[in-house]
Amino acid sequence: MTLFDGVYPFYLQQRKVFVFDISTIIVIMVFLTLACSFLLIIPGIRGRARLYWTLRVLLSLIVGVVIIAVQFTGDWETGWVKANTSYKSFSHALVKVDIGLHVGLVGVNVTLIGNPVNQVNETINYNEHFAWSFSADYDHSYSEGLERGLPSPILYVAEKFTMQSPCGMHRQYRISSHYASATLWVAFCTWLISNMLFSMPVLVYGGYMLLVTGTFMIFSLLSFSTVRNSLVCPIQFGTTILHTGYGGSFWLTLVIGSLCFVAGITVVALHYFNLDLLKIFFDLHEDKAEEYQEMTEVYVSSHFVNKGLSPSRPSKLNPNSI
């Protein structure tokens, strides 16, 4: 790199949306395809069972897509601050910007937006991603940002999460995020098992697995929230401090985990107190009734029952009399 008028040059770079990325969009599209495929076959289901099937399938798909999607979102913890700060190294020019920090399970995003966007003859609109997943090196991503000449506010925030930083934020966030991600993957496996159990006449075990799914989702939240209990270095721009709080993905996971708890407790309670209602909702009671109705009348050849009857008219017998 060479200096240009005493300032490091800025290079073009790939940007990453801090809430949704390609992985999240792919997950959502897959589950939307499954939902649309089910809606195409739902008219073939008769009676009230159509409504029950729709509720079960759509709720199950919502749980599944949330468990997978929040793995890749970047808004588990977010924070914004307005500040007047320097824009480039070796420059005393101050700019008025909005600085955002977005923490996910796979890394952090630092957003820098000018207010207004066009200042100091440049367009200030940055959103940089620094990954800390198992296959990524956070410090290497930070070093690449230095080489590209990222704005000073972005480098200042990103430096707080490096391994060399005395704050220790990298170790705290990285470990808690990895444990949260692992428990969410376990929750996804238990969600799959619960769906398989609900497709068989063992509904109470499906309810138990829903409770396990909700439990692991809550464990993931507890794992991520341990960061809030430790001392965190302040991210300060002049006299203003960037404060963060739980983001949309955190609260969405909490809602879906609570939903799994409520659904699991409902299934288990109905199993012990009103099994017939549970079977009706899962379309098992009506099937057995139809099978019994079909077997109430059996036609047997008159040759084996009554030789005096005409062979052209088979006799109708009640199965209870056989």
XYZ file of C-alpha atoms in Angstrom:
322
model
C 0.000 0.000 0.000
C 1.140 3.531 -0.728
C 0.049 6.817 0.763
C -1.983 9.260 -1.290
C -1.913 12.762 0.191
C -1.003 11.237 3.544
C -4.026 8.939 3.590
C -4.214 5.207 2.933
C -6.332 4.431 -0.161
C -9.701 2.690 0.022
C -10.373 -0.391 -2.074
C -13.602 -1.928 -3.256
C -14.782 -4.784 -1.076
C -17.626 -7.239 -0.797
C -20.402 -6.176 1.543
C -22.533 -8.443 3.702
C -26.059 -7.630 4.868
C -26.044 -7.723 8.657
C -29.459 -9.432 9.101
C -29.924 -11.683 6.077
C -27.297 -13.290 3.877
C -27.310 -15.887 1.141
C -27.405 -18.831 3.566
C -30.452 -17.460 5.360
C -32.266 -16.797 2.090
C -31.553 -20.352 0.885
C -32.954 -21.823 4.116
C -36.095 -19.712 3.878
C -36.619 -20.620 0.218
C -36.297 -24.345 0.969
C -38.927 -24.207 3.709
C -41.200 -22.005 1.574
C -40.982 -24.620 -1.173
C -42.036 -27.328 1.289
C -44.915 -25.160 2.528
C -46.132 -24.436 -1.011
C -45.920 -28.118 -1.925
C -48.091 -28.989 1.066
C -50.630 -26.279 0.194
C -50.990 -27.845 -3.246
C -52.025 -31.222 -1.810
C -54.115 -29.914 1.090
C -57.358 -29.769 -0.986
C -57.241 -33.575 -1.189
C -57.766 -33.898 2.576
C -61.409 -34.096 3.634
C -63.345 -32.438 6.413
C -61.888 -30.903 9.558
C -58.715 -32.930 9.086
C -57.703 -30.401 6.416
C -57.546 -27.640 9.032
C -55.697 -29.838 11.524
C -53.127 -30.897 8.924
C -52.572 -27.268 7.888
C -51.951 -26.126 11.471
C -49.603 -28.998 12.252
C -47.512 -28.742 9.096
C -47.210 -24.949 8.991
C -46.327 -24.675 12.697
C -43.762 -27.436 12.331
C -42.186 -25.740 9.310
C -42.026 -22.424 11.165
C -40.151 -24.078 14.026
C -37.732 -25.762 11.638
C -36.978 -22.672 9.546
C -36.354 -20.529 12.643
C -33.947 -23.072 14.169
C -31.873 -23.122 10.971
C -32.187 -19.479 9.904
C -31.033 -17.932 13.186
C -27.767 -19.808 12.802
C -26.792 -17.416 9.993
C -28.464 -14.149 10.989
C -26.388 -11.325 12.397
C -28.751 -9.668 14.857
C -28.496 -11.720 18.054
C -27.084 -8.600 19.670
C -27.259 -5.139 18.135
C -26.422 -1.565 18.981
C -26.299 1.858 17.306
C -24.674 5.162 18.183
C -24.457 8.591 16.563
C -21.013 10.143 16.705
C -18.705 12.780 15.297
C -15.467 10.944 14.632
C -12.481 10.826 12.324
C -13.045 9.028 9.055
C -9.535 8.157 7.874
C -6.163 7.524 9.397
C -3.728 10.434 9.409
C -6.597 12.847 8.833
C -8.146 15.339 11.255
C -11.402 15.671 9.292
C -14.464 14.748 11.346
C -17.623 13.209 9.943
C -21.109 12.762 11.408
C -22.016 9.077 11.182
C -24.243 6.339 12.552
C -22.197 3.368 13.757
C -23.856 -0.024 14.253
C -22.596 -3.260 15.785
C -24.428 -6.508 14.967
C -23.312 -9.739 16.618
C -24.342 -13.150 15.273
C -23.372 -16.737 15.923
C -20.876 -16.742 13.035
C -19.291 -13.324 13.469
C -19.873 -9.595 13.772
C -20.982 -6.923 11.328
C -19.903 -3.310 11.716
C -22.049 -0.736 9.906
C -20.975 2.813 9.132
C -23.488 5.187 7.536
C -22.874 8.869 7.032
C -25.439 11.413 8.154
C -25.696 12.649 5.430
C -24.244 9.838 3.329
C -22.080 12.102 1.155
C -19.353 13.764 3.218
C -15.703 14.734 2.650
C -16.239 14.083 -1.074
C -17.037 10.386 -0.441
C -20.054 8.146 0.018
C -20.006 6.802 3.568
C -22.024 3.600 3.530
C -20.174 0.545 4.821
C -21.180 -2.792 6.277
C -18.270 -5.123 6.957
C -18.429 -8.714 8.191
C -15.748 -10.326 10.371
C -16.284 -14.065 10.856
C -15.218 -16.224 13.790
C -16.718 -19.591 12.805
C -14.601 -22.758 12.959
C -13.576 -22.383 9.318
C -12.762 -18.652 9.599
C -9.937 -16.653 11.146
C -11.174 -13.434 12.707
C -7.739 -11.871 13.042
C -7.034 -12.610 9.384
C -10.264 -10.874 8.365
C -9.266 -7.890 10.494
C -5.812 -7.800 8.885
C -7.427 -7.809 5.441
C -9.546 -4.853 6.536
C -6.390 -2.981 7.489
C -4.846 -3.731 4.107
C -7.968 -2.547 2.278
C -7.938 0.687 4.241
C -11.317 0.483 5.922
C -12.593 3.596 7.726
C -11.197 4.170 11.200
C -14.521 3.677 13.094
C -14.975 0.203 11.570
C -11.415 -0.828 12.401
C -11.764 0.543 15.936
C -14.897 -1.528 16.635
C -13.523 -4.653 14.929
C -10.276 -4.388 16.904
C -12.218 -4.871 20.151
C -13.006 -8.462 19.072
C -9.503 -9.515 18.004
C -7.575 -12.122 19.968
C -4.795 -9.637 20.720
C -7.233 -7.158 22.271
C -6.903 -6.887 26.081
C -10.711 -6.746 26.322
C -11.049 -10.518 25.811
C -14.309 -10.033 23.911
C -13.276 -12.407 21.125
C -12.983 -15.374 23.464
C -16.227 -14.562 25.290
C -18.385 -14.076 22.214
C -16.807 -16.811 20.106
C -17.170 -19.573 22.716
C -20.696 -18.594 23.713
C -21.748 -18.396 20.053
C -20.301 -21.819 19.270
C -22.157 -23.420 22.179
C -25.374 -21.653 21.189
C -25.009 -22.891 17.616
C -24.306 -26.471 18.756
C -27.400 -26.595 20.976
C -29.518 -25.231 18.133
C -28.327 -28.035 15.861
C -29.321 -30.540 18.563
C -32.716 -28.821 18.737
C -33.054 -29.272 14.976
C -32.369 -33.012 15.318
C -34.955 -33.384 18.082
C -37.416 -31.425 15.919
C -36.932 -33.972 13.129
C -37.455 -36.855 15.581
C -40.655 -35.262 16.918
C -42.060 -35.037 13.387
C -41.303 -38.708 12.784
C -42.978 -39.690 16.056
C -46.068 -37.615 15.247
C -46.416 -39.542 11.986
C -46.748 -42.769 14.002
C -49.319 -43.684 16.692
C -46.925 -42.653 19.499
C -48.071 -39.074 19.933
C -46.995 -38.687 23.556
C -43.351 -39.340 22.637
C -43.602 -36.692 19.943
C -44.778 -34.306 22.650
C -41.790 -35.238 24.794
C -39.435 -34.528 21.900
C -41.066 -31.118 21.402
C -40.282 -30.379 25.044
C -36.678 -31.437 24.432
C -36.554 -29.184 21.347
C -37.743 -26.200 23.371
C -35.269 -27.023 26.128
C -32.273 -26.980 23.790
C -33.444 -23.712 22.215
C -33.574 -22.139 25.671
C -30.121 -23.568 26.395
C -28.799 -21.805 23.292
C -30.178 -18.502 24.589
C -28.621 -19.074 27.992
C -25.289 -19.874 26.371
C -25.309 -16.679 24.325
C -26.518 -14.536 27.220
C -23.515 -15.498 29.374
C -21.594 -12.784 27.511
C -23.815 -10.143 29.081
C -22.748 -11.261 32.566
C -19.053 -10.603 31.931
C -17.225 -7.296 31.826
C -17.148 -5.823 28.330
C -14.820 -3.070 27.190
C -16.714 0.098 26.308
C -16.808 1.041 22.642
C -16.526 4.804 22.921
C -16.509 7.555 20.308
C -15.651 10.778 22.056
C -18.188 11.163 24.836
C -20.711 8.697 23.395
C -20.669 4.952 24.092
C -22.059 2.248 21.819
C -24.487 0.178 23.915
C -25.836 -3.151 22.639
C -28.903 -5.204 23.466
C -30.518 -8.450 22.399
C -31.632 -8.411 18.776
C -34.463 -9.885 16.748
C -32.937 -13.360 16.338
C -32.560 -13.749 20.099
C -36.189 -12.856 20.807
C -37.451 -14.929 17.865
C -35.618 -17.982 19.218
C -37.157 -17.335 22.631
C -40.667 -17.163 21.142
C -40.271 -20.368 19.115
C -38.700 -22.195 22.060
C -41.646 -21.162 24.242
C -44.020 -22.321 21.489
C -42.357 -25.752 21.504
C -42.809 -25.908 25.284
C -46.497 -25.011 25.063
C -47.147 -27.458 22.210
C -45.265 -30.276 23.948
C -47.048 -29.769 27.271
C -50.410 -29.643 25.455
C -49.770 -32.936 23.646
C -48.645 -34.698 26.825
C -51.597 -33.332 28.838
C -54.125 -34.375 26.197
C -52.569 -37.831 26.061
C -53.341 -38.414 29.734
C -56.614 -36.483 30.078
C -58.324 -36.474 26.664
C -56.770 -38.991 24.325
C -59.719 -38.984 21.907
C -59.361 -35.248 21.262
C -55.633 -35.692 20.635
C -56.298 -38.482 18.131
C -58.883 -36.360 16.335
C -56.394 -33.497 15.984
C -53.748 -35.855 14.577
C -56.307 -37.543 12.294
C -55.988 -40.945 13.967
C -59.410 -41.312 15.639
C -61.359 -40.811 12.404
C -59.274 -43.339 10.495
C -60.019 -46.045 13.040
C -63.711 -45.177 12.982
C -63.821 -45.472 9.221
C -62.034 -48.830 9.317
C -64.529 -50.120 11.885
C -67.424 -48.857 9.800
C -66.109 -50.600 6.726
C -65.859 -53.897 8.640
C -69.395 -53.802 10.116
C -70.815 -55.681 7.142
C -69.211 -58.763 5.628
C -70.524 -60.541 2.553
C -70.058 -64.286 2.581
C -70.965 -66.728 -0.136
C -74.186 -68.598 0.601
C -72.509 -71.856 -0.359
C -70.594 -71.857 2.936
C -73.373 -70.522 5.156
C -76.752 -71.720 3.996
C -77.121 -74.207 1.157
C -80.827 -73.403 0.934
C -80.209 -69.809 -0.176
C -79.886 -68.853 -3.770
C -76.257 -68.747 -4.903
C -76.918 -65.591 -6.883
C -77.772 -63.634 -3.674
C -74.989 -63.604 -1.155
C -76.079 -63.360 2.427
C -75.281 -60.363 4.652
C -73.868 -61.266 8.001
C -73.007 -59.243 11.027
C -69.384 -59.812 12.041
C -70.434 -59.895 15.678
C -72.423 -63.078 15.023
C -69.483 -64.939 13.488
